[in-house]
CSV table of C-alpha atoms in Angstrom, one decimal:
chain,number,residue,atom,x,y,z
N,27,MET,CA,-81.9,100.2,23.1
N,28,LEU,CA,-83.1,97.2,25.1
N,29,ALA,CA,-82.8,93.7,23.7
N,30,SER,CA,-86.5,93.5,23.0
N,31,GLU,CA,-86.4,96.9,21.2
N,32,LYS,CA,-83.5,95.8,19.1
N,33,ARG,CA,-85.5,92.7,18.0
N,34,VAL,CA,-88.6,94.7,17.1
N,35,VAL,CA,-86.6,97.2,15.1
N,36,SER,CA,-84.6,94.5,13.4
N,37,VAL,CA,-87.6,92.4,12.4
N,38,ALA,CA,-89.6,95.4,11.1
N,39,ALA,CA,-86.6,96.8,9.2
N,40,LEU,CA,-85.8,93.5,7.6
N,41,ILE,CA,-89.4,92.9,6.5
N,42,ALA,CA,-89.6,96.4,5.1
N,43,ALA,CA,-86.2,96.0,3.4
N,44,PHE,CA,-87.1,92.6,1.8
N,45,ARG,CA,-90.4,93.8,0.6
N,46,LEU,CA,-89.1,97.0,-0.9
N,47,LEU,CA,-86.1,95.2,-2.3
N,48,GLY,CA,-88.6,93.3,-4.4
N,49,LEU,CA,-90.2,96.5,-5.6
N,50,PHE,CA,-87.1,98.7,-6.0
N,51,ALA,CA,-85.2,96.0,-8.0
N,52,LEU,CA,-87.7,96.4,-10.7
N,53,LEU,CA,-87.3,100.2,-11.1
N,54,PRO,CA,-84.2,100.2,-13.3
N,55,VAL,CA,-85.5,97.4,-15.6
N,56,LEU,CA,-89.3,97.4,-15.7
N,57,SER,CA,-89.9,100.1,-18.2
N,58,PRO,CA,-87.9,98.6,-21.1
N,59,TYR,CA,-89.3,95.2,-20.3
N,60,VAL,CA,-93.0,96.2,-20.5
N,61,ALA,CA,-92.2,98.4,-23.5
N,62,GLN,CA,-91.8,95.1,-25.5
N,63,LEU,CA,-95.1,93.6,-24.3
N,64,PRO,CA,-98.2,93.5,-26.5
N,65,GLY,CA,-100.3,96.7,-26.1
N,66,SER,CA,-97.6,98.8,-24.7
N,67,THR,CA,-97.8,102.6,-24.8
N,68,PRO,CA,-95.8,105.3,-23.0
N,69,LEU,CA,-98.7,105.9,-20.6
N,70,LEU,CA,-99.1,102.2,-19.8
N,71,ILE,CA,-95.3,101.9,-19.3
N,72,GLY,CA,-95.5,104.6,-16.6
N,73,LEU,CA,-98.6,102.9,-15.1
N,74,ALA,CA,-96.7,99.6,-14.9
N,75,VAL,CA,-93.8,101.2,-13.2
N,76,GLY,CA,-95.7,103.4,-10.7
N,77,GLY,CA,-99.2,101.8,-10.7
N,78,TYR,CA,-98.6,99.9,-7.5
N,79,GLY,CA,-98.4,103.2,-5.7
N,80,LEU,CA,-102.1,103.9,-6.3
N,81,SER,CA,-103.3,100.8,-4.5
N,82,GLN,CA,-100.6,101.4,-1.8
N,83,ALA,CA,-101.9,104.9,-1.3
N,84,ALA,CA,-105.5,103.8,-1.2
N,85,LEU,CA,-104.9,101.1,1.4
N,86,GLN,CA,-102.2,102.5,3.8
N,87,ILE,CA,-104.7,104.5,5.8
N,88,PRO,CA,-107.4,101.9,6.3
N,89,LEU,CA,-104.9,99.1,7.0
N,90,GLY,CA,-103.0,101.4,9.4
N,91,MET,CA,-106.2,102.1,11.2
N,92,LEU,CA,-107.3,98.5,11.1
N,93,SER,CA,-104.0,97.6,12.8
N,94,ASP,CA,-104.8,100.0,15.6
N,95,ARG,CA,-107.8,97.7,16.3
N,96,ILE,CA,-107.0,94.1,15.5
N,97,GLY,CA,-103.2,94.2,16.0
N,98,ARG,CA,-100.2,94.8,13.8
N,99,LYS,CA,-99.2,91.2,13.1
N,100,PRO,CA,-102.4,90.0,11.3
N,101,VAL,CA,-102.4,93.1,9.0
N,102,ILE,CA,-98.7,92.5,8.2
N,103,ILE,CA,-99.2,88.8,7.4
N,104,GLY,CA,-102.1,89.6,5.2
N,105,GLY,CA,-100.3,92.3,3.4
N,106,LEU,CA,-97.3,90.2,2.7
N,107,LEU,CA,-99.4,87.4,1.3
N,108,VAL,CA,-101.3,89.8,-1.0
N,109,PHE,CA,-97.9,91.3,-2.1
N,110,GLY,CA,-96.6,87.8,-2.9
N,111,PHE,CA,-99.7,86.9,-4.9
N,112,GLY,CA,-99.4,90.1,-7.0
N,113,SER,CA,-95.8,89.3,-7.7
N,114,VAL,CA,-96.7,85.8,-9.0
N,115,VAL,CA,-99.4,87.4,-11.2
N,116,ALA,CA,-96.9,89.8,-12.7
N,117,ALA,CA,-94.3,87.1,-13.2
N,118,VAL,CA,-96.6,84.9,-15.3
N,119,GLY,CA,-98.2,87.8,-17.2
N,120,ASP,CA,-97.5,88.0,-20.9
N,121,THR,CA,-99.2,91.3,-21.7
N,122,ILE,CA,-98.7,94.7,-20.2
N,123,GLN,CA,-102.2,94.7,-18.8
N,124,VAL,CA,-101.6,91.6,-16.7
N,125,VAL,CA,-98.3,93.0,-15.4
N,126,ILE,CA,-100.1,96.2,-14.4
N,127,LEU,CA,-102.7,94.0,-12.6
N,128,GLY,CA,-99.9,92.3,-10.8
N,129,ARG,CA,-98.4,95.6,-9.8
N,130,PHE,CA,-101.7,96.9,-8.4
N,131,LEU,CA,-102.0,93.7,-6.4
N,132,GLN,CA,-98.4,94.1,-5.1
N,133,GLY,CA,-99.4,97.5,-3.9
N,134,ALA,CA,-102.5,96.2,-2.2
N,135,GLY,CA,-100.2,94.6,0.4
N,136,ALA,CA,-99.9,98.1,2.0
N,137,ILE,CA,-98.1,97.5,5.3
N,138,SER,CA,-95.5,100.3,5.5
N,139,ALA,CA,-97.5,102.3,7.9
N,140,THR,CA,-98.2,99.2,10.1
N,141,LEU,CA,-94.6,98.3,10.2
N,142,SER,CA,-93.7,101.8,11.3
N,143,ALA,CA,-96.4,101.7,14.0
N,144,LEU,CA,-95.1,98.3,15.1
N,145,ILE,CA,-91.7,100.0,15.8
N,146,THR,CA,-93.3,102.8,17.8
N,147,ASP,CA,-95.3,100.2,19.8
N,148,GLY,CA,-92.2,98.3,20.7
N,149,THR,CA,-89.8,101.1,21.5
N,150,ARG,CA,-89.5,103.8,24.2
N,151,GLU,CA,-89.9,107.4,23.1
N,152,ARG,CA,-86.3,108.3,24.0
N,153,VAL,CA,-85.0,105.8,21.4
N,154,ARG,CA,-87.8,106.3,18.9
N,155,THR,CA,-85.8,108.6,16.6
N,156,ARG,CA,-82.9,106.2,16.6
N,157,SER,CA,-85.2,103.3,15.9
N,158,MET,CA,-86.9,105.0,13.0
N,159,ALA,CA,-83.6,106.1,11.6
N,160,VAL,CA,-82.5,102.5,11.6
N,161,PHE,CA,-85.8,101.6,9.8
N,162,GLY,CA,-85.3,104.4,7.3
N,163,VAL,CA,-81.6,103.6,6.7
N,164,GLY,CA,-82.6,100.0,6.1
N,165,ILE,CA,-85.0,101.1,3.4
N,166,ALA,CA,-82.4,103.3,1.9
N,167,LEU,CA,-79.8,100.5,1.8
N,168,SER,CA,-82.5,98.2,0.3
N,169,PHE,CA,-82.9,100.8,-2.4
N,170,MET,CA,-79.2,100.9,-3.0
N,171,LEU,CA,-78.9,97.2,-3.2
N,172,ALA,CA,-81.9,96.9,-5.5
N,173,LEU,CA,-80.3,99.1,-8.1
N,174,VAL,CA,-77.4,96.8,-8.3
N,175,VAL,CA,-79.2,93.5,-8.0
N,176,GLY,CA,-82.2,94.3,-10.2
N,177,PRO,CA,-80.3,95.0,-13.5
N,178,ALA,CA,-77.9,92.1,-12.8
N,179,VAL,CA,-80.6,89.5,-12.1
N,180,ALA,CA,-82.7,90.8,-15.0
N,181,ALA,CA,-79.8,90.6,-17.4
N,182,TYR,CA,-79.1,87.0,-16.7
N,183,PHE,CA,-82.4,85.5,-15.7
N,184,GLY,CA,-85.0,87.9,-17.1
N,185,VAL,CA,-87.3,90.5,-15.4
N,186,GLN,CA,-89.8,87.7,-14.5
N,187,ALA,CA,-87.2,86.3,-12.1
N,188,LEU,CA,-87.4,89.5,-10.1
N,189,PHE,CA,-91.1,89.0,-9.6
N,190,TRP,CA,-90.4,85.5,-8.3
N,191,VAL,CA,-87.8,86.9,-6.0
N,192,ALA,CA,-90.3,89.4,-4.6
N,193,ALA,CA,-92.8,86.6,-4.0
N,194,THR,CA,-90.2,84.6,-2.1
N,195,LEU,CA,-89.1,87.5,0.0
N,196,ALA,CA,-92.7,88.1,1.0
N,197,LEU,CA,-92.8,84.5,2.5
N,198,VAL,CA,-89.5,85.2,4.2
N,199,GLY,CA,-91.1,88.3,5.8
N,200,VAL,CA,-94.0,86.2,7.2
N,201,ALA,CA,-91.4,83.8,8.8
N,202,LEU,CA,-89.5,86.7,10.3
N,203,LEU,CA,-92.6,87.8,12.2
N,204,GLN,CA,-92.3,84.8,14.4
N,205,LEU,CA,-89.1,86.4,15.9
N,206,LEU,CA,-91.0,89.3,17.4
N,207,PRO,CA,-91.2,89.6,21.2
N,208,ARG,CA,-94.5,88.5,22.6
N,209,ASN,CA,-94.9,91.3,25.1
N,210,ILE,CA,-95.4,94.3,22.7
N,211,GLU,CA,-98.1,96.5,24.0
N,212,GLN,CA,-100.3,98.1,21.4
N,213,PRO,CA,-101.9,101.4,22.5
N,214,LEU,CA,-105.6,101.4,22.8
N,215,ALA,CA,-107.2,102.9,19.7
N,216,LEU,CA,-109.8,105.6,19.9
N,217,PRO,CA,-113.4,104.4,19.4
N,218,SER,CA,-113.9,106.4,16.2
N,219,TRP,CA,-112.2,106.1,12.8
N,220,ASN,CA,-111.4,109.8,12.8
N,221,LEU,CA,-108.5,111.0,10.7
N,222,ARG,CA,-108.5,114.6,12.0
N,223,SER,CA,-105.5,114.1,14.2
N,224,ALA,CA,-103.5,112.8,11.2
N,225,LEU,CA,-104.3,115.9,9.2
N,226,ARG,CA,-102.4,118.4,11.3
N,227,PRO,CA,-100.4,121.0,9.4
N,228,ASP,CA,-97.1,119.8,10.7
N,229,LEU,CA,-97.9,116.2,9.6
N,230,LEU,CA,-99.3,117.3,6.3
N,231,ARG,CA,-96.0,119.1,5.6
N,232,LEU,CA,-94.0,115.9,5.9
N,233,ASP,CA,-96.7,114.0,3.9
N,234,LEU,CA,-96.1,116.5,1.0
N,235,TYR,CA,-92.4,116.1,1.3
N,236,MET,CA,-92.7,112.3,1.0
N,237,PHE,CA,-95.0,112.6,-2.0
N,238,LEU,CA,-92.6,114.9,-3.9
N,239,LEU,CA,-89.6,112.7,-3.0
N,240,HIS,CA,-91.1,109.5,-4.5
N,241,ALA,CA,-92.8,111.2,-7.4
N,242,THR,CA,-89.4,112.5,-8.5
N,243,LEU,CA,-87.7,109.2,-8.0
N,244,THR,CA,-90.3,107.1,-9.9
N,245,ALA,CA,-90.5,109.5,-12.8
N,246,CYS,CA,-86.7,109.5,-13.1
N,247,PHE,CA,-86.6,105.7,-13.3
N,248,VAL,CA,-89.2,105.6,-16.0
N,249,ALA,CA,-86.8,107.6,-18.2
N,250,LEU,CA,-83.3,106.5,-16.9
N,251,PRO,CA,-83.2,103.0,-18.6
N,252,PHE,CA,-84.0,104.6,-21.9
N,253,LEU,CA,-81.3,107.2,-21.4
N,254,LEU,CA,-78.7,104.6,-20.6
N,255,SER,CA,-79.7,102.2,-23.4
N,256,ASN,CA,-80.6,104.6,-26.3
N,257,THR,CA,-78.6,107.8,-25.7
N,258,LEU,CA,-75.4,106.4,-24.0
N,259,GLN,CA,-75.6,103.0,-25.9
N,260,MET,CA,-74.9,101.1,-22.6
N,261,PRO,CA,-75.9,97.4,-22.7
N,262,GLU,CA,-78.5,96.5,-20.0
N,263,THR,CA,-75.9,94.1,-18.4
N,264,SER,CA,-73.8,97.2,-17.6
N,265,HIS,CA,-76.4,99.4,-16.0
N,266,TRP,CA,-75.8,98.0,-12.6
N,267,GLN,CA,-72.2,99.1,-12.7
N,268,LEU,CA,-73.2,102.7,-13.2
N,269,TYR,CA,-75.8,102.6,-10.5
N,270,SER,CA,-73.6,100.9,-7.9
N,271,GLY,CA,-70.7,103.3,-8.5
N,272,ALA,CA,-73.0,106.4,-8.3
N,273,LEU,CA,-74.6,105.0,-5.1
N,274,LEU,CA,-71.3,104.5,-3.4
N,275,MET,CA,-70.2,108.0,-4.4
N,276,SER,CA,-73.5,109.4,-3.1
N,277,LEU,CA,-72.5,108.3,0.4
N,278,VAL,CA,-69.9,111.2,0.4
N,279,GLY,CA,-72.9,113.6,0.5
N,280,ALA,CA,-75.5,111.5,2.3
N,281,VAL,CA,-73.5,110.4,5.4
N,282,PRO,CA,-72.4,114.0,6.4
N,283,LEU,CA,-76.1,115.1,6.1
N,284,ILE,CA,-77.3,112.3,8.3
N,285,MET,CA,-74.6,113.0,10.9
N,286,ARG,CA,-75.4,116.7,10.9
N,287,ASP,CA,-79.1,116.2,11.3
N,288,GLU,CA,-80.3,116.8,14.8
N,289,ARG,CA,-82.8,114.8,16.8
N,290,GLN,CA,-85.8,116.3,15.0
N,291,GLY,CA,-83.8,117.6,12.0
N,292,LYS,CA,-82.7,120.9,10.7
N,293,GLU,CA,-84.2,122.9,7.9
N,294,SER,CA,-80.7,123.3,6.5
N,295,THR,CA,-80.2,119.6,6.0
N,296,VAL,CA,-83.4,119.3,4.1
N,297,SER,CA,-82.4,122.3,1.9
N,298,MET,CA,-78.9,120.8,1.3
N,299,ALA,CA,-80.4,117.5,0.3
N,300,LEU,CA,-82.8,119.2,-2.1
N,301,VAL,CA,-79.9,121.2,-3.6
N,302,LEU,CA,-78.1,117.9,-4.3
N,303,MET,CA,-81.1,116.4,-5.9
N,304,LEU,CA,-81.8,119.5,-8.0
N,305,SER,CA,-78.2,119.7,-9.2
N,306,GLY,CA,-78.3,116.0,-10.3
N,307,LEU,CA,-81.6,116.5,-12.1
N,308,LEU,CA,-80.3,119.6,-14.0
N,309,LEU,CA,-77.2,117.6,-15.0
N,310,LEU,CA,-79.4,114.8,-16.3
N,311,THR,CA,-81.5,117.3,-18.2
N,312,PHE,CA,-78.7,119.3,-19.9
N,313,ALA,CA,-75.5,117.3,-19.7
N,314,SER,CA,-76.5,113.7,-20.3
N,315,PHE,CA,-74.4,113.3,-23.4
N,316,SER,CA,-71.8,110.9,-21.9
N,317,VAL,CA,-71.3,108.5,-19.0
N,318,LEU,CA,-69.3,110.8,-16.7
N,319,PRO,CA,-71.8,113.6,-16.3
N,320,VAL,CA,-74.6,111.1,-15.9
N,321,PHE,CA,-72.5,109.3,-13.2
N,322,VAL,CA,-72.0,112.6,-11.3
N,323,ALA,CA,-75.7,113.5,-11.7
N,324,LEU,CA,-76.9,110.2,-10.3
N,325,ALA,CA,-74.4,110.4,-7.4
N,326,LEU,CA,-75.8,113.9,-6.5
N,327,PHE,CA,-79.4,112.8,-6.8
N,328,PHE,CA,-78.9,109.6,-4.8
N,329,ALA,CA,-77.1,111.6,-2.0
N,330,GLY,CA,-80.1,113.9,-1.5
N,331,PHE,CA,-82.6,111.1,-1.9
N,332,THR,CA,-80.9,108.7,0.6
N,333,PHE,CA,-80.8,111.3,3.3
N,334,LEU,CA,-84.4,112.3,2.9
N,335,GLU,CA,-85.6,108.7,2.7
N,336,ALA,CA,-84.1,108.1,6.1
N,337,ALA,CA,-84.8,111.5,7.7
N,338,LEU,CA,-88.5,112.1,6.9
N,339,PRO,CA,-89.9,108.9,8.6
N,340,ALA,CA,-87.8,109.7,11.7
N,341,ARG,CA,-89.3,113.2,11.9
N,342,LEU,CA,-92.8,111.8,11.4
N,343,SER,CA,-92.4,109.2,14.2
N,344,ILE,CA,-91.7,112.0,16.7
N,345,LEU,CA,-95.0,113.7,15.9
N,346,ALA,CA,-97.2,110.6,15.7
N,347,ASP,CA,-99.7,110.3,18.7
N,348,GLY,CA,-99.6,106.9,20.4
N,349,ARG,CA,-103.2,106.1,20.1
N,350,GLU,CA,-103.6,106.8,16.4
N,351,ARG,CA,-100.1,106.4,15.1
N,352,GLY,CA,-101.3,103.7,12.7
N,353,ALA,CA,-103.6,106.2,11.1
N,354,MET,CA,-101.0,109.0,11.0
N,355,LEU,CA,-98.3,106.7,9.6
N,356,GLY,CA,-101.0,105.5,7.1
N,357,VAL,CA,-101.5,109.0,5.7
N,358,PHE,CA,-97.7,109.4,5.5
N,359,SER,CA,-97.2,106.2,3.7
N,360,SER,CA,-100.2,106.9,1.4
N,361,SER,CA,-98.5,110.1,0.4
N,362,GLN,CA,-95.3,108.2,-0.4
N,363,PHE,CA,-97.1,105.7,-2.6
N,364,LEU,CA,-99.4,108.3,-4.2
N,365,GLY,CA,-96.2,110.0,-5.2
N,366,ILE,CA,-94.9,106.8,-6.8
N,367,PHE,CA,-98.2,106.5,-8.8
N,368,ALA,CA,-98.0,110.2,-9.8
N,369,GLY,CA,-94.4,109.9,-10.7
N,370,GLY,CA,-95.1,106.9,-13.0
N,371,LEU,CA,-97.8,108.8,-14.8
N,372,VAL,CA,-95.6,111.9,-15.2
N,373,GLY,CA,-92.7,109.9,-16.4
N,374,GLY,CA,-94.8,108.0,-18.9
N,375,ARG,CA,-96.5,111.2,-20.1
N,376,PHE,CA,-93.3,113.2,-20.8
N,377,LEU,CA,-91.4,110.2,-22.1
N,378,SER,CA,-93.9,110.0,-25.0
N,379,SER,CA,-91.9,112.7,-26.8
N,380,GLY,CA,-89.0,110.2,-26.9
N,381,ASN,CA,-86.7,112.5,-25.0
N,382,PRO,CA,-85.8,111.4,-21.5
N,383,GLY,CA,-84.5,114.9,-20.8
N,384,ASP,CA,-88.1,116.1,-20.7
N,385,VAL,CA,-88.8,113.9,-17.8
N,386,PHE,CA,-85.7,115.0,-15.9
N,387,PHE,CA,-86.6,118.7,-16.5
N,388,VAL,CA,-90.1,118.2,-15.0
N,389,CYS,CA,-88.5,116.5,-12.0
N,390,ALA,CA,-86.1,119.4,-11.6
N,391,LEU,CA,-89.0,121.7,-11.5
N,392,LEU,CA,-90.6,119.7,-8.7
N,393,ALA,CA,-87.4,119.8,-6.7
N,394,ALA,CA,-87.0,123.5,-7.3
N,395,ILE,CA,-90.6,124.2,-6.1
N,396,TRP,CA,-90.0,122.1,-3.0
N,397,LEU,CA,-86.7,123.9,-2.3
N,398,ALA,CA,-88.5,127.2,-2.7
N,399,MET,CA,-91.2,126.2,-0.2
N,400,VAL,CA,-88.5,125.3,2.4
N,401,GLY,CA,-86.4,128.3,1.7
N,402,PHE,CA,-89.1,130.9,1.9
N,403,GLY,CA,-90.5,129.3,5.1
N,404,ASN,CA,-94.0,128.6,3.7
N,405,MET,CA,-93.7,125.0,4.8
N,406,ARG,CA,-91.2,124.7,7.6
N,407,THR,CA,-89.9,121.4,8.9
N,408,PRO,CA,-90.6,120.7,12.6
N,409,LYS,CA,-88.1,121.6,15.2
């Protein structure tokens, strides 16, 4: 890549990683925290964990399209400031309703699509996949780091500290924008606000994949903290050790998949990743009676998730048309965050029985249905 391309990719990847670090760090600790707040119910717990996905899903498309017209930078700055404000609201909230409000405001800073469009604006097509892979891997690494940092920070400083960290990282993201090259050319947008080109079957297929991926992840993390604390009797200060070990072990499966994946991806790598996720979810459902099987289950699940989190955006970037890529990436990001919202609701609903295994079983069903769609060729990944 050219020096200017490296700078664009680095800045966009860092902003996305910092922003998502603030969100992902809350996944392992938020559900038990809000469970102790006044007015808490299982459904509201799920809403607090995944609620930000609804406002993200609602705003990714309009903000992506807006960035096609007024530029990427103003939209990114505005989104980061709204995200930071929502983090402050959640940090000072003393009821679950206020925390949910803060989470919805966090989601209103919906800039994932705009950041992806910024990368495609500032890179040549022949390095586009590599650029989006770096972007996706940065997000995946942010997720891995968050699962270690989140429980550790929450154990010693409280969950509120994570919201303050998220607000600070939003301001860091605004500062990083000043490092962008000044000669990025944004493609001319079409005169209409038509989403027809973003709703092609090959794009919708990837949108559905992203929805299922993040619905499964969020539902799992509604239930996981309760499994570790209540079933395995692990203190919250030790959760990060299990997560970090499983994440490191997951690289044994994720790295070979990434290396095997071709420029626009193979169906086989998607299937392999889904098999890993499904195996982990079945272990969590039926063998979560001690630390060892849970450790193996998480390593398998994270291996499949990490690959798909990096590979799906790279595939999408190849198919996105230059003039409307903000809108196309907006639909893709909306699918991701709508999956987060749905996963939070599903997790909260099935956790109401008091058995985390019910949540993992539903997630396993989702992964099995997804695997069946890929395997039978009803929804084939692009070549």
